[in-house]
GROMACS .gro file of C-alpha atoms in nm:
model
  104
    1MET     CA    1  12.590   9.842   9.886
    2VAL     CA    2  12.212   9.841   9.856
    3LEU     CA    3  12.180  10.137  10.091
    4ALA     CA    4  12.437  10.329   9.886
    5LEU     CA    5  12.236  10.263   9.571
    6GLY     CA    6  11.923  10.394   9.739
    7ASN     CA    7  12.106  10.701   9.864
    8GLN     CA    8  12.220  10.766   9.505
    9GLY     CA    9  11.863  10.737   9.379
   10ASN     CA   10  11.921  10.403   9.204
   11TYR     CA   11  11.603  10.253   9.344
   12ALA     CA   12  11.545  10.006   9.059
   13GLU     CA   13  11.890   9.855   9.107
   14ALA     CA   14  11.841   9.855   9.483
   15GLU     CA   15  11.508   9.675   9.438
   16THR     CA   16  11.678   9.404   9.231
   17LEU     CA   17  11.939   9.348   9.501
   18TYR     CA   18  11.675   9.349   9.775
   19GLN     CA   19  11.481   9.088   9.576
   20GLN     CA   20  11.788   8.865   9.552
   21CYS     CA   21  11.862   8.912   9.921
   22TRP     CA   22  11.499   8.834  10.011
   23GLU     CA   23  11.504   8.509   9.813
   24PHE     CA   24  11.831   8.406   9.977
   25ARG     CA   25  11.709   8.491  10.326
   26LYS     CA   26  11.378   8.310  10.276
   27LYS     CA   27  11.570   7.994  10.185
   28THR     CA   28  11.835   8.018  10.455
   29LEU     CA   29  11.655   8.188  10.746
   30GLY     CA   30  11.287   8.134  10.675
   31GLU     CA   31  11.003   8.368  10.584
   32GLU     CA   32  10.936   8.481  10.941
   33HIS     CA   33  11.294   8.564  11.041
   34ILE     CA   34  11.343   8.928  11.132
   35ASP     CA   35  11.625   8.976  10.880
   36THR     CA   36  11.401   8.843  10.603
   37LEU     CA   37  11.126   9.080  10.710
   38HIS     CA   38  11.366   9.375  10.724
   39THR     CA   39  11.465   9.301  10.366
   40ILE     CA   40  11.099   9.310  10.259
   41ASN     CA   41  11.047   9.642  10.437
   42ASN     CA   42  11.354   9.788  10.268
   43MET     CA   43  11.235   9.665   9.930
   44VAL     CA   44  10.892   9.821   9.992
   45GLU     CA   45  11.059  10.155  10.059
   46ALA     CA   46  11.253  10.128   9.730
   47LEU     CA   47  10.928  10.045   9.548
   48ILE     CA   48  10.754  10.345   9.701
   49ARG     CA   49  11.034  10.573   9.581
   50GLN     CA   50  10.992  10.430   9.230
   51GLY     CA   51  10.617  10.483   9.236
   52GLU     CA   52  10.545  10.109   9.216
   53TYR     CA   53  10.262  10.129   9.465
   54ALA     CA   54  10.067   9.815   9.370
   55LYS     CA   55  10.373   9.597   9.419
   56ALA     CA   56  10.465   9.784   9.738
   57GLU     CA   57  10.112   9.739   9.873
   58VAL     CA   58  10.117   9.362   9.833
   59LEU     CA   59  10.458   9.325   9.996
   60SER     CA   60  10.389   9.571  10.277
   61ARG     CA   61  10.062   9.397  10.370
   62GLN     CA   62  10.233   9.059  10.361
   63CYS     CA   63  10.521   9.183  10.575
   64TRP     CA   64  10.292   9.358  10.824
   65GLU     CA   65  10.079   9.047  10.875
   66VAL     CA   66  10.383   8.829  10.946
   67MET     CA   67  10.540   9.090  11.175
   68LYS     CA   68  10.214   9.136  11.363
   69LYS     CA   69  10.194   8.760  11.418
   70THR     CA   70  10.559   8.703  11.511
   71LEU     CA   71  10.664   9.028  11.681
   72GLY     CA   72  10.335   9.173  11.804
   73GLU     CA   73  10.138   9.479  11.702
   74ASP     CA   74  10.339   9.728  11.908
   75ASP     CA   75  10.687   9.621  11.799
   76PRO     CA   76  10.881   9.905  11.627
   77ASP     CA   77  10.946   9.689  11.320
   78THR     CA   78  10.576   9.603  11.293
   79LEU     CA   79  10.491   9.971  11.319
   80ARG     CA   80  10.747  10.058  11.047
   81SER     CA   81  10.578   9.805  10.820
   82LEU     CA   82  10.237   9.953  10.902
   83ASN     CA   83  10.371  10.301  10.826
   84ASN     CA   84  10.501  10.181  10.488
   85MET     CA   85  10.155  10.047  10.408
   86ALA     CA   86  10.001  10.381  10.504
   87LEU     CA   87  10.250  10.563  10.279
   88VAL     CA   88  10.149  10.340   9.990
   89MET     CA   89   9.780  10.414  10.051
   90ASP     CA   90   9.854  10.787  10.072
   91ASN     CA   91  10.051  10.784   9.746
   92GLN     CA   92   9.770  10.594   9.574
   93GLY     CA   93   9.523  10.861   9.682
   94ASN     CA   94   9.348  10.630   9.927
   95LEU     CA   95   9.357  10.890  10.203
   96ASP     CA   96   9.088  10.735  10.424
   97GLU     CA   97   9.276  10.405  10.440
   98ALA     CA   98   9.608  10.584  10.496
   99GLU     CA   99   9.459  10.779  10.785
  100ARG     CA  100   9.305  10.462  10.934
  101LEU     CA  101   9.642  10.286  10.919
  102HIS     CA  102   9.824  10.581  11.074
  103GLN     CA  103   9.577  10.578  11.362
  104GLN     CA  104   9.638  10.212  11.446
   0.00000   0.00000   0.00000
């Protein structure tokens, strides 16, 4: 359902559902579980599409740090999180930081 909302451009509604899912998964699976982290990454992407870059930056950094610690720096999910963070930096006009992140 959340993916359908995003595909329809209903990013605010998708964000709300991702937030609810994230809270549920944190309680039931834990903050470092891969499904919890996937939910954060998906929410970050919805925030980026809404132009909510400050919120997306905080969540993407948080997610990347946990993924780096639990999955390793070269894991595809960790790299997706790093890419999201670079997209946020790029959209905020912080091109040097975006380039640095893309080069990692």
